[in-house]
XYZ file of C-alpha atoms in Angstrom:
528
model
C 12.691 1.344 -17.228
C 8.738 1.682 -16.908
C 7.393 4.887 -17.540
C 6.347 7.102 -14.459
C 2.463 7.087 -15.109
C -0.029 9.247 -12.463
C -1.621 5.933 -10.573
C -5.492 5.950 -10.857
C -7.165 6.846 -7.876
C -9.130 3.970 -6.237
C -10.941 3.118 -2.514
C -7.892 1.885 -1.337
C -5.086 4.791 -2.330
C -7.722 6.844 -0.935
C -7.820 4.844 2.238
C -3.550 4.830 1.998
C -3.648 9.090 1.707
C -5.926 9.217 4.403
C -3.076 7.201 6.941
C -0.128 8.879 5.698
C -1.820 12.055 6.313
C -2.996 11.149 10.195
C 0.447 9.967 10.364
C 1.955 12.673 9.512
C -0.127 15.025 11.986
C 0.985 12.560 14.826
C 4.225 12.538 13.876
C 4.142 16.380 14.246
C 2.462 15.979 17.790
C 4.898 13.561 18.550
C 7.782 15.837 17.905
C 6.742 19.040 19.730
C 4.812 17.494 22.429
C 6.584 14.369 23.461
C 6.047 11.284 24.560
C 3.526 12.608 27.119
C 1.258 14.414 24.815
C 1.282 12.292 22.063
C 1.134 8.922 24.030
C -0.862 6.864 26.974
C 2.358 5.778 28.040
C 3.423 6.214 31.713
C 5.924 5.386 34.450
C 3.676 2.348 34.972
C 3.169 1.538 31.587
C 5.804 2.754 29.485
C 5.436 0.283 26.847
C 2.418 0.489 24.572
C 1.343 -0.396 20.910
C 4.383 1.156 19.344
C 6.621 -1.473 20.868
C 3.977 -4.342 21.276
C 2.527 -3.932 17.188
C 5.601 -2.101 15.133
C 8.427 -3.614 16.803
C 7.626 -7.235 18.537
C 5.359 -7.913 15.568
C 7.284 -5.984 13.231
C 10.404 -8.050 13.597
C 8.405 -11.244 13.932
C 6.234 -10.432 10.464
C 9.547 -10.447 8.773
C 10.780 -13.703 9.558
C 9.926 -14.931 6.279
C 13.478 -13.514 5.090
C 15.674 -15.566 7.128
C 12.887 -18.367 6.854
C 12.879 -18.695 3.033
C 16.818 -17.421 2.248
C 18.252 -20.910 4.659
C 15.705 -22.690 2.505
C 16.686 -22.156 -0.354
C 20.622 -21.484 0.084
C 21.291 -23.431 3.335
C 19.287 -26.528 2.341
C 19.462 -26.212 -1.367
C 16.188 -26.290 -2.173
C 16.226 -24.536 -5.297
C 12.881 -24.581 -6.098
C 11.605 -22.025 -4.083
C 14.001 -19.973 -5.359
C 11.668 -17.355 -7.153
C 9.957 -16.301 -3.845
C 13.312 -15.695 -2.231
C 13.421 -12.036 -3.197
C 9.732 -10.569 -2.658
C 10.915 -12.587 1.053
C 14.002 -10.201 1.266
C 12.037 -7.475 0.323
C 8.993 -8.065 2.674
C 12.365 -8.160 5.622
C 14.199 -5.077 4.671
C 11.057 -3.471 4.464
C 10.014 -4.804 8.404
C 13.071 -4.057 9.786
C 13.857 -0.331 8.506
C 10.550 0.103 9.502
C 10.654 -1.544 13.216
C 13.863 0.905 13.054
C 11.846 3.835 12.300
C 8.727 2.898 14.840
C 11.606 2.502 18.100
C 12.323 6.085 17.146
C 8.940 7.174 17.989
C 8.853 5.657 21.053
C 12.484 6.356 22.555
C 11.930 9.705 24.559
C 15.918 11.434 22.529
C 15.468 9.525 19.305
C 18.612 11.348 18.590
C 20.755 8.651 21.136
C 19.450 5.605 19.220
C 23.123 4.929 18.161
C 24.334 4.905 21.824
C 24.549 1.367 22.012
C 26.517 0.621 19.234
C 28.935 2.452 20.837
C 28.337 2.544 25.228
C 28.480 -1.275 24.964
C 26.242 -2.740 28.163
C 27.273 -6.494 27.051
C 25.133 -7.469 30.131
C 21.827 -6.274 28.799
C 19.337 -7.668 26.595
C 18.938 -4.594 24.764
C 22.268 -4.550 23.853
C 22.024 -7.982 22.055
C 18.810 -7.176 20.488
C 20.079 -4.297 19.306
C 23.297 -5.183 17.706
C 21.621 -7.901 15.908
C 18.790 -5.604 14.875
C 21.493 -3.610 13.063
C 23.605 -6.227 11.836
C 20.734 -8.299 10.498
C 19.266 -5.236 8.830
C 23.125 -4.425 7.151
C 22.509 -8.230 5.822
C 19.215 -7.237 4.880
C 20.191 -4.907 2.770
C 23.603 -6.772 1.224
C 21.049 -9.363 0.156
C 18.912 -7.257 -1.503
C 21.294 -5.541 -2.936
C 21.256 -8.104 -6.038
C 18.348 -6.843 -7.069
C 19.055 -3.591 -7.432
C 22.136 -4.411 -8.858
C 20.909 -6.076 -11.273
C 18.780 -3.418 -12.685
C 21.060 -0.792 -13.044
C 23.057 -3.662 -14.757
C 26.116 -3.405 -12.093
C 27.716 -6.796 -13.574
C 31.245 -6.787 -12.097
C 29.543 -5.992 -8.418
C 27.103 -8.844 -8.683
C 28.917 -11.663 -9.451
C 30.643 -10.814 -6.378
C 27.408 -10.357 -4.185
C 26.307 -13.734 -5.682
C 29.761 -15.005 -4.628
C 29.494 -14.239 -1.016
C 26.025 -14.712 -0.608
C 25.505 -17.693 0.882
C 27.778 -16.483 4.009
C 25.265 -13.529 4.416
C 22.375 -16.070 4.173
C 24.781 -17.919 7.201
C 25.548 -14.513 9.086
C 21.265 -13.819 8.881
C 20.209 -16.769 10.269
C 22.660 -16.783 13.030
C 21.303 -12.739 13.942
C 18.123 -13.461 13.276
C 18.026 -16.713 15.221
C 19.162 -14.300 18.060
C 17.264 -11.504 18.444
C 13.664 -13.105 16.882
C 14.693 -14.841 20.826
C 15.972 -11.976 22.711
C 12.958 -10.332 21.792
C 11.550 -13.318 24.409
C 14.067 -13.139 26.652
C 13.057 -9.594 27.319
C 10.620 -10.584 29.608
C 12.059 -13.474 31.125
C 13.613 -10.510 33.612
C 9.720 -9.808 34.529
C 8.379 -12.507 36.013
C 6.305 -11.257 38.535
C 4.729 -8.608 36.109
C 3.886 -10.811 33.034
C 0.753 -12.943 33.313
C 1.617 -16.702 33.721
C 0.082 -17.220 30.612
C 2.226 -15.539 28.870
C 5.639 -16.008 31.049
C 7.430 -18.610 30.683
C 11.093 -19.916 30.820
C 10.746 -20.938 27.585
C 9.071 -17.956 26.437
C 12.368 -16.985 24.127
C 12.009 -20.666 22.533
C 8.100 -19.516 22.022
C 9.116 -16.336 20.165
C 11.567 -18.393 18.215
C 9.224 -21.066 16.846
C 6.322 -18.318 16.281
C 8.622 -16.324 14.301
C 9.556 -19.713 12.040
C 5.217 -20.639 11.611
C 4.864 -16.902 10.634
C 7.633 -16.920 8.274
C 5.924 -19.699 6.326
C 2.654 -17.950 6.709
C 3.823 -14.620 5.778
C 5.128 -15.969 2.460
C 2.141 -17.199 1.651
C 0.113 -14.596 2.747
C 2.595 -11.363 0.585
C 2.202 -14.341 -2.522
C -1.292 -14.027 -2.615
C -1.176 -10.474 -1.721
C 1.227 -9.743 -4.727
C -0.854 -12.009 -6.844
C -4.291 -10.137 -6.080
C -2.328 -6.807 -6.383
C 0.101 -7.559 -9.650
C -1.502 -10.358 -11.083
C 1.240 -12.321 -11.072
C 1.154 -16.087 -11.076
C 0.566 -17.955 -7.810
C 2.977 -20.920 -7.404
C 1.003 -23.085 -5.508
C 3.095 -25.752 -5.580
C 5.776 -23.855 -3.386
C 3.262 -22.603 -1.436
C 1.191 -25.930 -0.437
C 5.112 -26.840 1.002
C 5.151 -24.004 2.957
C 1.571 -24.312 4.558
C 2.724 -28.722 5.610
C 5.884 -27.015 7.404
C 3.572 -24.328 9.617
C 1.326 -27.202 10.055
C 4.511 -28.717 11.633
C 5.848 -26.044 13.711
C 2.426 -25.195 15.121
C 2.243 -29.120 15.990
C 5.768 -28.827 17.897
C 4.743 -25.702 19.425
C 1.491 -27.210 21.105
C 3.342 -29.873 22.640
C 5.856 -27.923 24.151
C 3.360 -25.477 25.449
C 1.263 -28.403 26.918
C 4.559 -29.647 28.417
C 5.522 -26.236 29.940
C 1.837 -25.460 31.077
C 2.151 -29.058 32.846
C 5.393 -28.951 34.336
C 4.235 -25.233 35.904
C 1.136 -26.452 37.556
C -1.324 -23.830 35.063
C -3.047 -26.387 33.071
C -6.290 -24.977 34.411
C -5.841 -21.301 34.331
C -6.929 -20.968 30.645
C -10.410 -21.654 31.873
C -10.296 -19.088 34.720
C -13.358 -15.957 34.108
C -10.737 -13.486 33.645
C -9.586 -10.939 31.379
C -6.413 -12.816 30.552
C -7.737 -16.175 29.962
C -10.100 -15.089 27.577
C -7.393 -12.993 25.316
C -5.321 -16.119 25.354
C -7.801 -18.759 24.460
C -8.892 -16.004 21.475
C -4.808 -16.013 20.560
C -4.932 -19.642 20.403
C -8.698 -20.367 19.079
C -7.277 -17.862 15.684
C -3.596 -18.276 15.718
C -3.348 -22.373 16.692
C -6.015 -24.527 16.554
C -7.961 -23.186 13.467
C -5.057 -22.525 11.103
C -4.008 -26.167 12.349
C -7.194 -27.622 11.263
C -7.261 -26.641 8.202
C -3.905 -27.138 7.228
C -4.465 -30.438 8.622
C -7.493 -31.319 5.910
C -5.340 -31.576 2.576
C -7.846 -30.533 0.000
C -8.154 -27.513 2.082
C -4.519 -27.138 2.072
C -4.359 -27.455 -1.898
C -7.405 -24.631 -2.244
C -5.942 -21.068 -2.827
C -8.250 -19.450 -1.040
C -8.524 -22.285 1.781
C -4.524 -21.824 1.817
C -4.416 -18.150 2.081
C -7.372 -18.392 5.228
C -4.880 -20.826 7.216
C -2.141 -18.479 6.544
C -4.231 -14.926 7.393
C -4.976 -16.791 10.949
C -2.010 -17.828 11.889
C -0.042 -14.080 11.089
C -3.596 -12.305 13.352
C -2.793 -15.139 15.894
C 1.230 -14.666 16.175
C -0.111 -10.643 16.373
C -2.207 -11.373 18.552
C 0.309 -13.578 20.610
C 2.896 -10.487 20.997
C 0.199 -7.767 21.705
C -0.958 -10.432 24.770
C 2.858 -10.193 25.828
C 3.643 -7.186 26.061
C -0.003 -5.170 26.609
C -2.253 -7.790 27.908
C -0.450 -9.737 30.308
C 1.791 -6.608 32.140
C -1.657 -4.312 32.636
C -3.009 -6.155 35.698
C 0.811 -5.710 37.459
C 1.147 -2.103 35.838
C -2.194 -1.091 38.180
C -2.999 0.500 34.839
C -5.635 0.120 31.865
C -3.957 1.037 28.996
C -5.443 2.105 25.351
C -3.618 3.353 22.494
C -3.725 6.918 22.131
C -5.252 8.118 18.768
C -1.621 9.132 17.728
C -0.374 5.859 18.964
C -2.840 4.413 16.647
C -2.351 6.624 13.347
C 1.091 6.200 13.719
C 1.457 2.284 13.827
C -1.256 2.383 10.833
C 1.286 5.030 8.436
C 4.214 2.521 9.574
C 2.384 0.128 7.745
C 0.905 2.085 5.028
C 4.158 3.295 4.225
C 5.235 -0.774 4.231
C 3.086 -1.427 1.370
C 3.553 1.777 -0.519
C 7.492 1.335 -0.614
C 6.785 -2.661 -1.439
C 4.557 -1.014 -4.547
C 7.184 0.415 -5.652
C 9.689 -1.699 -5.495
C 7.565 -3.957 -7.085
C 7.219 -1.652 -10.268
C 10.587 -0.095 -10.440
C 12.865 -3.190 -9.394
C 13.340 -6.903 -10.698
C 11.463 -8.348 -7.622
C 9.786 -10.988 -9.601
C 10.421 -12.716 -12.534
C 10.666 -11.083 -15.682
C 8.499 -13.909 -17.155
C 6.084 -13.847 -14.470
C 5.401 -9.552 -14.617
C 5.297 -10.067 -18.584
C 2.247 -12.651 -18.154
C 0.466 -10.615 -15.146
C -2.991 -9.525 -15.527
C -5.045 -7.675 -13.805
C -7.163 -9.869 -11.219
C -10.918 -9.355 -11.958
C -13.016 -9.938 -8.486
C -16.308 -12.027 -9.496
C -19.137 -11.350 -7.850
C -19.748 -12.262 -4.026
C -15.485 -12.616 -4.981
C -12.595 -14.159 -3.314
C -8.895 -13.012 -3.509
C -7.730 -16.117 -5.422
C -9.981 -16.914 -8.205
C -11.135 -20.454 -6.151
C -14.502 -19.087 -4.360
C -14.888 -19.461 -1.011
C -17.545 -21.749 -1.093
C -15.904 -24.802 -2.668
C -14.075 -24.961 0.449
C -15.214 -28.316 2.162
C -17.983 -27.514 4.801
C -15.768 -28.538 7.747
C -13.270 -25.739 6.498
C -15.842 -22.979 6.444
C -17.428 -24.052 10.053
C -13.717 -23.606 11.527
C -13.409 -19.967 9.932
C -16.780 -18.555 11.095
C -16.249 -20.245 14.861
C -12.563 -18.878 14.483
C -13.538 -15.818 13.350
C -16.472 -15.256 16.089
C -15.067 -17.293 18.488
C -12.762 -15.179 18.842
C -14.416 -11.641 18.569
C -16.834 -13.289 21.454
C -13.950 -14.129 24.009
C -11.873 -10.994 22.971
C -14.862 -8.874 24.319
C -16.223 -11.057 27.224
C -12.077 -10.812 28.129
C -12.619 -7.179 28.037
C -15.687 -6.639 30.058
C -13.789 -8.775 33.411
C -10.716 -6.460 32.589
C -9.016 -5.249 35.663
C -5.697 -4.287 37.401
C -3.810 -5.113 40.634
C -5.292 -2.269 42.962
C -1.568 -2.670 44.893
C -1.059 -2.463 48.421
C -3.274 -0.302 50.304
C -1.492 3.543 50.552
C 0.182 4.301 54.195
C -2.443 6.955 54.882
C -5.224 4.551 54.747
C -3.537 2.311 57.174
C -3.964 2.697 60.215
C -2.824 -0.017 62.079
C -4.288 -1.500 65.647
C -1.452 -1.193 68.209
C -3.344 -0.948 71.308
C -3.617 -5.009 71.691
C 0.086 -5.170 70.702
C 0.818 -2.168 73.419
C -1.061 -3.933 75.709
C 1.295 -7.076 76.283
C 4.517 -5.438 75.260
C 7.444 -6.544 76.729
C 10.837 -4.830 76.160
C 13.753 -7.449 75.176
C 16.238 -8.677 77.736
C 19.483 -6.722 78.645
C 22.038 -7.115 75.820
C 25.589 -7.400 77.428
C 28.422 -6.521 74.828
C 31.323 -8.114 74.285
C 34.145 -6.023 76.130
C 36.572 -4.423 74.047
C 40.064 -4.297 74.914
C 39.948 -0.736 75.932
C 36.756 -0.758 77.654
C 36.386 -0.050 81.442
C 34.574 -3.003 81.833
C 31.119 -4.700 79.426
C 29.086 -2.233 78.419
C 25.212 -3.479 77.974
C 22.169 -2.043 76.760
C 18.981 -1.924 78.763
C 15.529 -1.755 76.178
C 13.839 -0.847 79.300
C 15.735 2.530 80.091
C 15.587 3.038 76.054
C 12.289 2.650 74.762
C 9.334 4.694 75.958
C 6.752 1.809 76.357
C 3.417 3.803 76.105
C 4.552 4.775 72.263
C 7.949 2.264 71.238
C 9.738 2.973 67.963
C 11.805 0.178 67.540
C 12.930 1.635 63.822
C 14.445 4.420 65.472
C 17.939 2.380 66.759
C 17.378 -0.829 64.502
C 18.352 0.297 61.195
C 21.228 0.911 59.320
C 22.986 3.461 61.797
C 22.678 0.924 64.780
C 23.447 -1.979 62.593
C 25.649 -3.063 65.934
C 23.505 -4.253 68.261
C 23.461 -7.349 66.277
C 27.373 -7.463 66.029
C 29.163 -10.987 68.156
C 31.981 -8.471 68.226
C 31.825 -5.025 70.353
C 34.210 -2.230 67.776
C 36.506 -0.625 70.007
C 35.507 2.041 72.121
C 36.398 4.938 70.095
C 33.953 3.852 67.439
C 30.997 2.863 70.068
C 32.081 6.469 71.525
C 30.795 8.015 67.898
C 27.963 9.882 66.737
C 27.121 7.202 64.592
C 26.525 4.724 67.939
C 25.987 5.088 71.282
C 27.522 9.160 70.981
C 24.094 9.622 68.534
C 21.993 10.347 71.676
C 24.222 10.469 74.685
C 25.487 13.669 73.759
C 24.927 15.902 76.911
C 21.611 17.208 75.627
C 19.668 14.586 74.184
C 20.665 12.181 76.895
C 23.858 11.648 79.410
C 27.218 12.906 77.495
C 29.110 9.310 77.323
C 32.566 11.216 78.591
C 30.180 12.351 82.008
C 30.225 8.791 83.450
C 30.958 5.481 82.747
C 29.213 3.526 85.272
C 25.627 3.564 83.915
C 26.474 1.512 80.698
C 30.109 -0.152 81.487
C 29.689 -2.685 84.335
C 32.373 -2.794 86.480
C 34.320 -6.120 86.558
């Protein structure tokens, strides 16, 4: 077992102390002051950064799981074998955290079990959140192996190893789900979610971005683990893993042109407006620049040029599910919403605490090969350095004009899209209409006589003159044509009795507000 040593304190523990400890004040605000003190959030907009950032791109970030686990144990590619467990680990890790972010935001954390039990089979939540549990009991089943295997639990591993290729099955199938649930959300929105964004096929979207990022997040936590550990860098898993995001971002375009097409919208990309411009950023650092360089192969085969297309495709499928569920529901919302400071601290600690619990894991737990920790080193950063020990400039030129117009290209349209943001002002309020009835006055004419039906035990039709009804000078038509005088559109006269009642004709003609209806027939029942 390594020995427990004090870590050394460098910039970036410092940086991870400072987080935890604005975390931890927020989480403190949060619990004493609620949702309202603690959060922007509103009736309008009740859905910020903790469910846009923590959860949307929580769940999507660990999609490498699922992603790498079918590849190696579904298709029996055995090769990739050794980054199968940091991929477990970087899942686990999302989804207890996505677990502990949706506690933060629901207003009595303390019900979060409620629908595992008040089953709602008809709402989305309800799938999403089954499978959110479920996939995170798999989660943990599959990396339970590991630590199995270091408290030397024999007997109890052989049979995890026995039955885990069903649990590889049963994750797929729930993460398959929800990673499109998560979509479907918003498919009951249409009106509110930029057109952009919407989409009938937005949970196909979710599903496909959640596949690229799988591939990229691998890539991205090997090089990550490799900077951090030293460990070795098995680029020739990884160069695999960067042709199939090439791939899925491919299919992805086409089906996106297709849908954009088929809706009519190929143009509104290139509208001036706040939403255009976020969405050509998402797809300027999340699709087309990745895709170019994955698409040049000695850029593919560079570490560093690798790790680049990876980084910008995770900001871009970010990016993509902050657009969802911030950007494109603001202008509907009528409101402008930024993160609170809390909001903010919090979502960072969620993180922080990702990597510190990864850390450990790391050192305490057979995540890696024993071979490959034995042979780490501590990475060295050269001057003007790189994270992968192939500088940044031997990347072809090409390669390193697509990063800096990805890169600014983006930061440019991301604040032009913010200087034309605005909301949906809404329909004017009542008070400040004041509409023009004197023209409509003016040429009013009441409607014809309407002759009922005669009931069996009526003394003959009874009709209904708008002329002895409705005061001309000021006519309220809403006053007999809702829901209480729903008859006057009836084929069918009710019997007398129920005419007779308060609820019809006996509303008014009660003696004092008009004729009593028992006083005398004649004015409303013609005689046959």
């Amino acid at each position: 077992m390594p020995k427990f040593e004090v870590p050394r304190f460098t910039f970036w523990r410092g940086v991870l102390l400072v987080i935890l400890a604005l975390g931890t004040y927020s989480t403190v605000v949060r619990v004493f002051q609620g949702l309202a003190g603690s959060t922007n959030l509103s009736d309008s907009f009740p859905w910020g950064i903790w469910i846009g950032f923590d959860i949307l791109c929580g769940v999507a970030l660990a999609a490498g799981g699922f992603t790498i686990s079918a590849t190696v144990y579904i298709f029996n590619l055995e090769k990739f074998r050794p980054i199968v467990r940091p991929a477990i680990l970087t899942a686990f890790l999302g989804y207890v955290l996505v677990i502990v972010a949706l506690l933060y935001d629901l207003g009595r954390p303390w019900n979060v079990w409620h629908p595992l039990v008040m089953w709602n089979p008809h709402s989305v939540m309800f799938e999403v959140g089954w499978c959110v549990t479920l996939y995170t009991t798999v989660l943990a089943l599959e990396f339970s192996p590991i630590v199995l295997e270091r408290f030397k639990m024999t007997k109890t591993l052989h049979v995890m190893h026995f039955i885990m290729p069903l649990l590889v099955v049963l994750g797929v199938l729930l993460s398959t789900l929800h990673q499109s649930s998560l979509g479907s959300f918003y498919l009951i929105v249409p009106t509110k979610l930029h057109a952009l964004w919407y989409s009938p096929l937005i949970p196909l979207y979710f599903f496909l971005t959640a596949l690229t990022l799988g591939c990229a997040m691998t890539i991205v936590e090997s090089f990550l683990s490799h900077r951090a550990f030293g460990k070795q860098l098995e680029m020739e898993l990884l160069v695999p893993l960067g042709r199939v995001a090439l791939l899925i971002l491919a299919l992805t375009s086409v089906i996106r042109f297709a849908d954009f097409r088929h809706r009519g919208i190929l143009g509104l990309p290139f509208q001036a407006t706040y939403e255009s411009r976020l969405w050509l950023a998402e797809m300027l650092i999340g699709v087309l620049a990745p895709g170019v360089l994955l698409a040049i192969p000695k850029v593919r085969k560079h570490t560093t040029g690798l790790f680049l297309a990876a980084l910008l495709i995770v900001m871009g499928v970010v990016m993509n599910r902050l657009n969802v569920s911030i950007t494109g529901m603001e202008r509907s919302s009528g409101q402008i919403y930024v993160p609170a400071f809390t909001e903010i601290a919090v979502t960072l600690s969620v993180v922080g605490v990702g990597f510190l619990i990864f850390a450990l894991a790391v050192k305490f737990l057979p995540v890696f090969p024993e071979h490959e920790m034995k042979e780490a080193r501590p990475i060295v950063v050269p001057a003007g350095g790189n994270v992968s020990g192939q500088p940044i400039r031997s990347l072809p030129v090409p390669a390193l004009v697509v990063v800096a117009l990805a890169f600014f290209g983006a930061v440019a349209l991301g604040a032009d899209g913010v200087r034309r943001r605005e909301v949906d002002p809404g329909p004017p309020a009542p008070s400040a209409t004041k509409p023009e009835l004197a023209a409509a006055l003016a040429s009013f004419t009441p409607p014809a006589e309407i002759v009922f039906p005669q009931a069996p035990d009526s003394p003959g039709p009874a009709s209904f003159r708008h002329a002895s009804h409705v005061d001309a000078s000021a006519p309220d038509c809403l006053s007999c044509h809702g829901n209480t005088y729903s008859f006057l559109g009836r084929k069918e006269a009710p019997p007398a009795g129920q005419m007779h009642d308060t609820k019809h004709c006996g509303g008014c003609h009660d003696g004092t507000s008009a004729f009593a209806i028992e006083a005398d027939c004649s004015p409303c029942h013609k005689a046959e």
